[in-house]
């Protein structure tokens, strides 16, 4: 059985969502982000991203990490592409062209969208949106997001899904990145195709099951 080292309040959610879609028995072994603990290096600290035993598996000290039949893989989007190819049937690519497109969109989401989405999410989550620094941070992130969100909105308006005209791992990867962006209360009003697609993705039972598990984990 594949094992995922991670926490539900981390990018592991995208892997758990995919596993739920497939019906894959993915065992989640709890590893917390070190910053969530008062003393991550205390002898009785739970397994965390600074624990030597975790660093032996993942030198980058980041979650999630997958272990499958002795094969170790980091990077949440790469993990999803791997799981979809190996276990996901039609959720994965049907051919080399779809595979390339799924990689293209995952990389686009990771490089053009994710960090700005996270900046927005944290500014609101930390209630800094009305401070001068917080407002400036949000404005800068929204500006950087304008071009990629236009591209993705037009793509979804034309095709309905990220790749292949069907729901796939490419939608899960982009939807989880877009979830961070949607931490901004109004930004998606300007991108109606993204808003409709994201709502449909998040209405899926496999997302709802993942989300319930995420909410059940203490912040
Ligand atoms: N690009 C990586 C990012 C991994 C990452 O930064 N994970 C965060 C949690 S979502 C983490 O483990 N942070 C470790 C820490 O801050 O100690 C991925 O997608 O897996």
XYZ file of N, CA and C and ligand atoms in Angstrom:
677
model
N 0.845 -1.196 0.000
C 0.000 0.000 0.000
C 0.889 1.258 0.000
N 0.639 2.215 -0.912
C 1.439 3.436 -0.902
C 1.241 4.228 0.396
N 2.321 4.854 0.848
C 2.277 5.632 2.091
C 2.585 7.083 1.741
N 1.776 7.992 2.291
C 2.014 9.417 2.085
C 2.388 10.037 3.427
N 3.592 10.596 3.498
C 4.010 11.308 4.698
C 3.506 12.742 4.562
N 2.698 13.164 5.529
C 2.184 14.524 5.415
C 1.118 14.823 6.439
N 0.484 15.957 6.243
C -0.582 16.411 7.133
C -1.725 16.897 6.254
N -2.931 16.861 6.794
C -4.061 17.301 5.987
C -4.053 18.818 5.787
N -3.381 19.546 6.670
C -3.268 20.996 6.459
C -1.948 21.282 5.743
N -1.836 20.697 4.562
C -0.644 20.872 3.719
C -1.029 20.487 2.294
N -0.065 20.565 1.402
C -0.353 20.194 0.007
C -0.667 18.703 -0.147
N -0.579 17.938 0.917
C -0.985 16.525 0.851
C -2.463 16.395 0.458
N -3.242 17.463 0.658
C -4.676 17.382 0.324
C -4.888 16.976 -1.129
N -4.033 17.456 -2.017
C -4.239 17.146 -3.444
C -4.017 15.655 -3.706
N -3.108 15.052 -2.956
C -2.851 13.615 -3.106
C -3.979 12.791 -2.506
N -4.491 13.244 -1.376
C -5.603 12.525 -0.734
C -6.857 12.627 -1.597
N -7.091 13.795 -2.163
C -8.242 13.966 -3.059
C -8.140 12.984 -4.228
N -6.972 12.924 -4.862
C -6.805 11.990 -5.984
C -7.026 10.543 -5.526
N -6.433 10.187 -4.390
C -6.604 8.813 -3.894
C -8.088 8.516 -3.666
N -8.828 9.489 -3.131
C -10.276 9.296 -2.932
C -10.989 9.091 -4.268
N -10.587 9.826 -5.282
C -11.218 9.680 -6.611
C -10.991 8.272 -7.155
N -9.769 7.759 -6.946
C -9.401 6.450 -7.501
C -9.974 5.314 -6.667
N -10.167 5.610 -5.356
C -10.485 4.516 -4.431
C -9.207 3.792 -4.027
N -8.102 4.541 -4.038
C -6.791 3.973 -3.711
C -6.592 3.995 -2.204
N -6.113 2.893 -1.675
C -5.861 2.795 -0.242
C -4.517 3.457 0.047
N -4.535 4.754 0.258
C -3.309 5.528 0.506
C -3.216 5.772 2.002
N -2.162 5.227 2.598
C -2.011 5.402 4.047
C -1.307 6.729 4.324
N -1.940 7.610 5.091
C -1.302 8.888 5.417
C -0.603 8.755 6.761
N 0.728 8.883 6.746
C 1.514 8.851 7.991
C 1.745 10.283 8.433
N 1.231 10.655 9.613
C 1.306 12.064 10.006
C 2.737 12.590 10.162
N 3.033 13.650 9.441
C 4.276 14.420 9.609
C 3.828 15.886 9.603
N 4.086 16.587 10.685
C 3.636 17.979 10.777
C 4.727 18.926 10.271
N 4.307 20.101 9.805
C 5.282 21.141 9.488
C 5.920 21.580 10.814
N 7.240 21.719 10.821
C 7.959 22.077 12.049
C 7.428 23.384 12.651
N 7.036 24.334 11.778
C 6.603 25.640 12.298
C 5.285 25.561 13.082
N 4.606 24.436 12.988
C 3.357 24.302 13.753
C 3.616 23.833 15.186
N 4.875 23.520 15.503
C 5.196 22.986 16.835
C 6.041 23.995 17.605
N 5.844 24.019 18.924
C 6.626 24.944 19.755
C 8.100 24.534 19.739
N 8.344 23.248 19.936
C 9.730 22.772 19.930
C 9.817 21.507 19.080
N 9.995 21.705 17.758
C 9.967 20.537 16.861
C 11.108 19.561 17.114
N 12.160 20.044 17.807
C 13.295 19.146 18.019
C 13.303 18.523 19.414
N 12.238 18.765 20.170
C 12.128 18.134 21.497
C 12.057 16.623 21.324
N 12.555 15.911 22.345
C 12.598 14.445 22.255
C 11.206 13.850 22.061
N 10.188 14.505 22.645
C 8.832 13.937 22.542
C 7.987 14.627 21.448
N 8.647 15.402 20.580
C 7.887 16.077 19.510
C 7.359 15.037 18.528
N 6.142 15.274 17.988
C 5.659 14.349 16.956
C 6.529 14.444 15.701
N 6.448 13.414 14.880
C 7.232 13.403 13.634
C 6.939 14.687 12.862
N 7.985 15.403 12.495
C 7.782 16.686 11.809
C 8.886 16.891 10.771
N 8.786 18.004 10.055
C 9.676 18.201 8.902
C 11.137 18.441 9.298
N 11.401 18.559 10.628
C 12.798 18.656 11.078
C 13.280 17.379 11.760
N 12.399 16.388 11.874
C 12.798 15.139 12.535
C 13.851 14.423 11.689
N 14.941 13.976 12.317
C 15.983 13.271 11.537
C 15.423 12.080 10.763
N 14.467 11.352 11.336
C 13.947 10.187 10.596
C 13.175 10.613 9.352
N 12.509 11.791 9.427
C 11.813 12.270 8.228
C 12.819 12.822 7.218
N 13.840 13.537 7.716
C 14.849 14.094 6.803
C 15.616 12.995 6.073
N 15.680 11.819 6.689
C 16.346 10.696 6.019
C 15.537 10.261 4.787
N 14.212 10.443 4.868
C 13.351 10.096 3.722
C 13.297 11.275 2.749
N 13.211 12.474 3.300
C 13.018 13.669 2.483
C 14.020 14.747 2.878
N 15.191 14.785 2.258
C 16.208 15.771 2.637
C 15.712 17.211 2.520
N 14.702 17.455 1.675
C 14.187 18.821 1.521
C 13.385 19.248 2.748
N 13.012 18.290 3.583
C 12.270 18.641 4.794
C 10.918 19.251 4.489
N 10.253 18.729 3.485
C 8.937 19.261 3.110
C 7.969 18.105 2.895
N 6.710 18.364 3.227
C 5.659 17.383 2.976
C 4.804 17.897 1.817
N 4.161 16.996 1.083
C 4.104 15.542 1.242
C 5.261 14.825 0.540
N 5.465 13.568 0.995
C 6.394 12.650 0.330
C 5.692 11.301 0.221
N 5.843 10.668 -0.941
C 5.207 9.362 -1.174
C 6.254 8.263 -1.118
N 5.848 7.129 -0.540
C 6.685 5.928 -0.615
C 5.800 4.828 -1.180
N 6.213 4.255 -2.302
C 5.403 3.228 -2.963
C 6.309 2.088 -3.405
N 6.178 0.951 -2.745
C 7.004 -0.224 -3.054
C 8.488 0.147 -3.058
N 8.920 0.922 -2.062
C 10.322 1.277 -1.934
C 10.734 2.496 -2.743
N 9.847 2.956 -3.612
C 10.141 4.145 -4.431
C 9.701 5.389 -3.661
N 10.599 6.364 -3.544
C 10.283 7.583 -2.784
C 10.184 8.758 -3.748
N 9.105 9.531 -3.603
C 8.888 10.669 -4.507
C 8.381 11.867 -3.718
N 9.020 13.011 -3.931
C 8.570 14.267 -3.316
C 7.871 15.117 -4.380
N 7.377 16.258 -3.963
C 6.659 17.227 -4.801
C 5.228 16.727 -5.067
N 4.291 17.428 -4.456
C 2.891 16.999 -4.481
C 2.317 16.830 -5.887
N 2.696 17.712 -6.803
C 2.127 17.616 -8.155
C 2.721 16.417 -8.903
N 4.028 16.188 -8.691
C 4.668 15.015 -9.302
C 4.082 13.732 -8.705
N 3.810 13.760 -7.411
C 3.206 12.583 -6.760
C 1.850 12.285 -7.402
N 1.058 13.328 -7.630
C -0.262 13.105 -8.240
C -0.151 12.569 -9.663
N 0.791 13.105 -10.427
C 0.942 12.614 -11.803
C 1.374 11.156 -11.794
N 2.261 10.810 -10.858
C 2.713 9.418 -10.733
C 1.552 8.502 -10.327
N 0.824 8.895 -9.289
C -0.283 8.046 -8.809
C -1.356 7.886 -9.890
N -1.628 8.968 -10.600
C -2.664 8.894 -11.641
C -2.236 7.970 -12.771
N -0.964 8.066 -13.149
C -0.454 7.188 -14.220
C -0.499 5.733 -13.791
N -0.100 5.482 -12.533
C 0.029 4.089 -12.106
C -1.313 3.461 -11.706
N -2.153 4.256 -11.036
C -3.371 3.672 -10.450
C -4.668 4.318 -10.951
N -4.569 5.427 -11.705
C -5.740 6.283 -11.881
C -6.579 6.052 -13.118
N -6.213 5.097 -13.978
C -7.011 4.883 -15.190
C -7.173 6.186 -15.953
N -8.437 6.530 -16.236
C -8.732 7.707 -17.048
C -8.473 9.036 -16.336
N -8.193 8.971 -15.040
C -7.812 10.212 -14.345
C -6.396 10.611 -14.741
N -5.658 9.648 -15.237
C -4.307 9.904 -15.720
C -4.328 10.119 -17.223
N -3.136 10.302 -17.806
C -3.065 10.548 -19.253
C -3.397 9.299 -20.062
N -4.064 9.515 -21.209
C -4.388 8.385 -22.109
C -3.231 8.125 -23.068
N -2.402 9.120 -23.308
C -1.275 8.946 -24.239
C -0.185 9.958 -23.912
N 0.878 9.917 -24.678
C 2.044 10.774 -24.393
C 1.705 12.263 -24.527
N 0.770 12.579 -25.421
C 0.425 13.994 -25.602
C -0.319 14.516 -24.374
N -1.281 13.716 -23.885
C -1.987 14.131 -22.674
C -1.024 14.214 -21.486
N -0.103 13.275 -21.444
C 0.881 13.285 -20.357
C 1.668 14.600 -20.384
N 2.092 14.998 -21.570
C 2.851 16.250 -21.701
C 2.004 17.445 -21.281
N 0.733 17.429 -21.678
C -0.141 18.559 -21.321
C -0.402 18.605 -19.814
N -0.553 17.426 -19.207
C -0.779 17.398 -17.756
C 0.438 17.941 -17.015
N 1.616 17.620 -17.534
C 2.845 18.158 -16.931
C 2.928 19.673 -17.175
N 2.599 20.070 -18.387
C 2.635 21.509 -18.715
C 1.764 22.316 -17.749
N 0.510 21.870 -17.545
C -0.410 22.644 -16.698
C -0.011 22.575 -15.230
N 0.547 21.443 -14.803
C 0.998 21.359 -13.407
C 2.146 22.349 -13.182
N 3.068 22.396 -14.141
C 4.197 23.322 -14.001
C 3.729 24.774 -14.094
N 2.763 25.033 -14.956
C 2.240 26.399 -15.073
C 1.572 26.819 -13.760
N 0.773 25.913 -13.207
C 0.121 26.229 -11.924
C 1.153 26.483 -10.835
N 2.176 25.632 -10.795
C 3.187 25.742 -9.732
C 4.020 27.011 -9.869
N 4.340 27.381 -11.105
C 5.267 28.511 -11.277
C 4.552 29.855 -11.458
N 3.382 29.852 -12.095
C 2.749 31.141 -12.404
C 1.648 31.516 -11.413
N 1.151 30.532 -10.657
C -0.028 30.809 -9.816
C 0.215 30.547 -8.329
N 0.822 29.401 -7.997
C 0.738 28.909 -6.612
C 1.312 29.882 -5.572
N 2.509 30.404 -5.801
C 3.119 31.240 -4.751
C 2.310 32.521 -4.532
N 1.721 33.067 -5.596
C 0.909 34.279 -5.437
C -0.406 33.940 -4.712
N -0.945 32.759 -5.028
C -2.163 32.308 -4.338
C -1.910 32.136 -2.848
N -0.761 31.582 -2.521
C -0.431 31.367 -1.107
C -0.221 32.715 -0.399
N 0.386 33.662 -1.085
C 0.578 34.999 -0.491
C -0.775 35.619 -0.148
N -1.720 35.491 -1.073
C -3.074 36.027 -0.853
C -3.744 35.295 0.319
N -3.650 33.979 0.273
C -4.313 33.154 1.302
C -3.820 33.527 2.701
N -2.500 33.623 2.857
C -1.941 33.909 4.184
C -2.260 35.334 4.636
N -2.265 36.267 3.705
C -2.574 37.647 4.087
C -3.977 37.722 4.694
N -4.930 36.995 4.078
C -6.296 36.990 4.631
C -6.382 36.128 5.883
N -5.735 34.959 5.846
C -5.820 34.050 6.997
C -5.227 34.710 8.247
N -4.180 35.508 8.050
C -3.548 36.197 9.196
C -4.230 37.525 9.519
N -5.319 37.813 8.816
C -6.091 39.053 9.006
C -5.217 40.299 8.841
N -4.371 40.268 7.815
C -3.507 41.410 7.533
C -4.011 42.232 6.354
N -5.215 41.874 5.844
C -5.655 42.505 4.592
C -5.864 44.018 4.735
N -6.147 44.495 5.957
C -6.389 45.927 6.130
C -5.159 46.687 6.622
N -4.051 45.988 6.815
C -2.823 46.694 7.179
C -2.167 47.181 5.884
N -1.397 48.263 5.942
C -0.756 48.754 4.698
C 0.118 47.679 4.050
N 0.884 46.939 4.865
C 1.777 45.918 4.288
C 0.961 44.783 3.681
N -0.077 44.350 4.402
C -0.921 43.245 3.912
C -1.634 43.631 2.625
N -2.203 44.847 2.602
C -2.935 45.299 1.405
C -1.987 45.386 0.207
N -0.749 45.858 0.456
C 0.230 45.973 -0.640
C 0.621 44.587 -1.155
N 0.765 43.654 -0.215
C 1.126 42.275 -0.590
C 0.024 41.650 -1.453
N -1.233 41.866 -1.031
C -2.360 41.304 -1.791
C -2.426 41.946 -3.176
N -2.267 43.271 -3.215
C -2.352 43.970 -4.513
C -1.262 43.468 -5.467
N -0.064 43.254 -4.941
C 1.033 42.782 -5.796
C 0.745 41.369 -6.301
N 0.219 40.527 -5.415
C -0.079 39.142 -5.818
C -1.200 39.118 -6.861
N -2.237 39.932 -6.638
C -3.361 39.964 -7.585
C -2.866 40.431 -8.958
N -1.962 41.410 -8.946
C -1.411 41.909 -10.227
C -0.657 40.768 -10.934
N 0.150 40.045 -10.183
C 0.920 38.952 -10.798
C 0.015 37.829 -11.293
N -1.143 37.699 -10.655
C -2.052 36.616 -11.049
C -2.882 36.955 -12.282
N -2.934 38.231 -12.640
C -3.854 38.645 -13.712
C -3.618 37.860 -15.006
N -2.368 37.805 -15.432
C -2.093 37.141 -16.722
C -2.398 35.637 -16.665
N -1.850 34.877 -15.692
C -2.165 33.444 -15.688
C -3.649 33.145 -15.479
N -4.334 33.941 -14.664
C -5.760 33.651 -14.463
C -6.561 33.899 -15.740
N -6.161 34.903 -16.507
C -6.829 35.144 -17.808
C -6.621 33.947 -18.724
N -5.392 33.445 -18.733
C -5.061 32.297 -19.595
C -5.890 31.077 -19.188
N -5.933 30.811 -17.900
C -6.639 29.609 -17.420
C -8.150 29.775 -17.597
N -8.659 30.979 -17.373
C -10.095 31.227 -17.544
C -10.502 31.002 -19.002
N -9.708 31.526 -19.923
C -10.029 31.348 -21.350
C -9.944 29.871 -21.730
N -8.948 29.181 -21.185
C -8.796 27.753 -21.493
C -10.010 26.966 -20.996
N -10.439 27.261 -19.771
C -11.574 26.523 -19.207
C -12.878 26.896 -19.913
N -13.011 28.162 -20.312
C -14.222 28.570 -21.044
C -14.310 27.799 -22.355
N -13.161 27.538 -22.979
C -13.151 26.847 -24.274
C -13.253 25.334 -24.130
N -12.667 24.768 -23.061
C -12.525 23.304 -22.991
C -13.248 22.642 -21.820
N -13.616 23.412 -20.817
C -14.355 22.836 -19.682
C -13.480 22.178 -18.633
N -12.379 21.601 -19.074
C -11.440 20.938 -18.157
C -10.015 21.323 -18.562
N -9.068 20.934 -17.707
C -7.685 21.340 -17.993
C -7.114 20.543 -19.167
N -7.333 19.233 -19.173
C -6.777 18.389 -20.253
C -7.826 17.351 -20.678
N -7.942 17.143 -21.973
C -8.683 15.984 -22.491
C -10.199 16.092 -22.429
N -10.726 17.268 -22.084
C -12.184 17.438 -22.053
C -12.884 16.571 -21.027
N -12.145 16.107 -20.015
C -12.759 15.288 -18.953
C -12.068 15.620 -17.636
N -12.718 15.283 -16.534
C -12.099 15.487 -15.230
C -10.908 14.539 -15.097
N -9.767 15.095 -14.678
C -8.560 14.276 -14.563
C -7.669 14.834 -13.466
N -6.536 14.176 -13.286
C -5.551 14.641 -12.301
C -5.120 16.082 -12.595
N -5.172 16.478 -13.849
C -4.789 17.855 -14.191
C -5.740 18.859 -13.549
N -7.028 18.492 -13.452
C -7.988 19.378 -12.773
C -7.712 19.412 -11.273
N -7.414 18.251 -10.688
C -7.139 18.220 -9.244
C -5.935 19.102 -8.936
N -4.880 18.943 -9.700
C -3.669 19.729 -9.442
C -3.960 21.230 -9.540
N -4.662 21.632 -10.606
C -4.919 23.070 -10.769
C -5.959 23.555 -9.757
N -6.951 22.719 -9.455
C -8.009 23.156 -8.516
C -7.443 23.367 -7.120
N -6.494 22.542 -6.715
C -5.922 22.728 -5.385
C -5.050 23.988 -5.336
N -4.413 24.313 -6.442
C -3.664 25.574 -6.505
C -4.650 26.750 -6.497
N -5.743 26.584 -7.245
C -6.721 27.676 -7.344
C -7.462 27.879 -6.027
N -7.514 26.839 -5.209
C -8.147 26.979 -3.879
C -7.401 28.041 -3.060
N -6.100 28.106 -3.195
C -5.354 29.137 -2.475
C -5.746 30.530 -2.997
N -5.822 30.647 -4.320
C -6.209 31.930 -4.922
C -7.584 32.356 -4.407
N -8.494 31.392 -4.271
C -9.873 31.725 -3.879
C -9.965 32.153 -2.413
N -8.831 32.153 -1.713
C -8.788 32.758 -0.378
C -9.045 34.264 -0.454
N -8.848 34.840 -1.640
C -9.229 36.237 -1.890
C -10.731 36.245 -2.135
N -11.490 37.049 -1.378
C -12.955 36.911 -1.431
C -13.595 37.273 -2.763
N -12.945 38.115 -3.582
C -13.641 38.558 -4.811
C -12.879 38.273 -6.104
N -11.663 37.811 -6.024
C -10.831 37.747 -7.233
C -11.476 36.917 -8.354
N -12.136 35.823 -7.988
C -12.654 34.938 -9.051
C -13.892 35.501 -9.745
N -14.431 36.619 -9.211
C -15.561 37.254 -9.915
C -15.142 37.694 -11.323
N -13.873 37.985 -11.482
C -13.376 38.412 -12.803
C -13.052 37.231 -13.717
N -13.149 36.031 -13.167
C -12.774 34.827 -13.940
C -13.887 33.785 -13.801
N -15.026 34.018 -14.473
C -16.215 33.178 -14.245
C -16.022 31.710 -14.626
N -15.213 31.447 -15.634
C -15.023 30.034 -16.026
C -14.231 29.300 -14.945
N -13.240 29.969 -14.362
C -12.491 29.340 -13.257
C -13.432 29.123 -12.080
N -14.232 30.130 -11.761
C -15.124 30.027 -10.592
C -16.085 28.851 -10.755
N -16.692 28.706 -11.945
C -17.668 27.626 -12.165
C -16.975 26.259 -12.120
N -15.814 26.173 -12.759
C -15.055 24.901 -12.796
C -14.605 24.506 -11.385
N -14.111 25.489 -10.615
C -13.633 25.188 -9.263
C -14.791 24.704 -8.382
N -15.944 25.356 -8.509
C -17.112 24.939 -7.712
C -17.495 23.501 -8.067
N -17.462 23.172 -9.357
C -17.817 21.805 -9.781
C -16.788 20.799 -9.261
N -15.512 21.156 -9.328
C -14.462 20.252 -8.812
C -14.674 20.007 -7.316
N -14.967 21.084 -6.599
C -15.065 20.964 -5.138
C -16.385 20.347 -4.691
N -17.336 20.223 -5.610
C -18.601 19.549 -5.276
C -18.453 18.032 -5.362
N -17.374 17.553 -5.895
C -17.187 16.110 -6.059
C -17.050 15.438 -4.693
N -17.672 14.265 -4.539
C -17.609 13.565 -3.247
C -16.169 13.320 -2.775
N -15.258 13.062 -3.692
C -13.876 12.773 -3.294
C -13.202 14.016 -2.704
N -13.554 15.193 -3.231
C -13.026 16.426 -2.632
C -13.655 16.628 -1.259
N -14.971 16.442 -1.191
C -15.687 16.678 0.078
C -15.148 15.782 1.190
N -14.842 14.532 0.830
C -14.293 13.597 1.817
C -12.912 14.086 2.286
N -12.099 14.512 1.352
C -10.774 15.051 1.712
C -10.929 16.285 2.593
N -11.880 17.148 2.232
C -12.035 18.412 2.954
C -12.487 18.164 4.399
N -13.369 17.179 4.583
C -13.823 16.843 5.933
C -12.634 16.367 6.774
N -11.752 15.587 6.168
C -10.562 15.102 6.896
C -9.627 16.269 7.211
N -9.533 17.208 6.293
C -8.681 18.374 6.531
C -9.218 19.201 7.702
N -10.533 19.434 7.699
C -11.125 20.247 8.771
C -11.008 19.536 10.118
N -10.967 18.208 10.086
C -10.893 17.440 11.334
C -9.503 17.532 11.968
N -8.512 17.956 11.192
C -7.138 18.051 11.748
C -6.990 19.408 12.455
N -6.539 19.394 13.723
C -6.365 20.672 14.419
C -5.422 21.596 13.654
N -5.744 22.897 13.661
C -4.920 23.874 12.902
C -3.539 24.001 13.527
N 6.567 22.294 -4.017
C 6.412 21.445 -2.866
C 6.199 22.324 -1.647
C 6.299 21.504 -0.361
C 6.120 22.380 0.856
O 6.639 23.509 0.937
N 5.389 21.858 1.817
C 5.163 22.576 3.053
C 3.772 22.244 3.581
S 2.496 22.513 2.375
C 6.187 22.124 4.074
O 6.415 20.939 4.199
N 6.836 23.020 4.774
C 7.826 22.519 5.731
C 8.126 23.410 6.809
O 7.816 24.577 6.646
O 8.710 22.966 7.796
C 5.228 20.490 -3.103
O 4.333 20.837 -3.886
O 5.208 19.399 -2.532
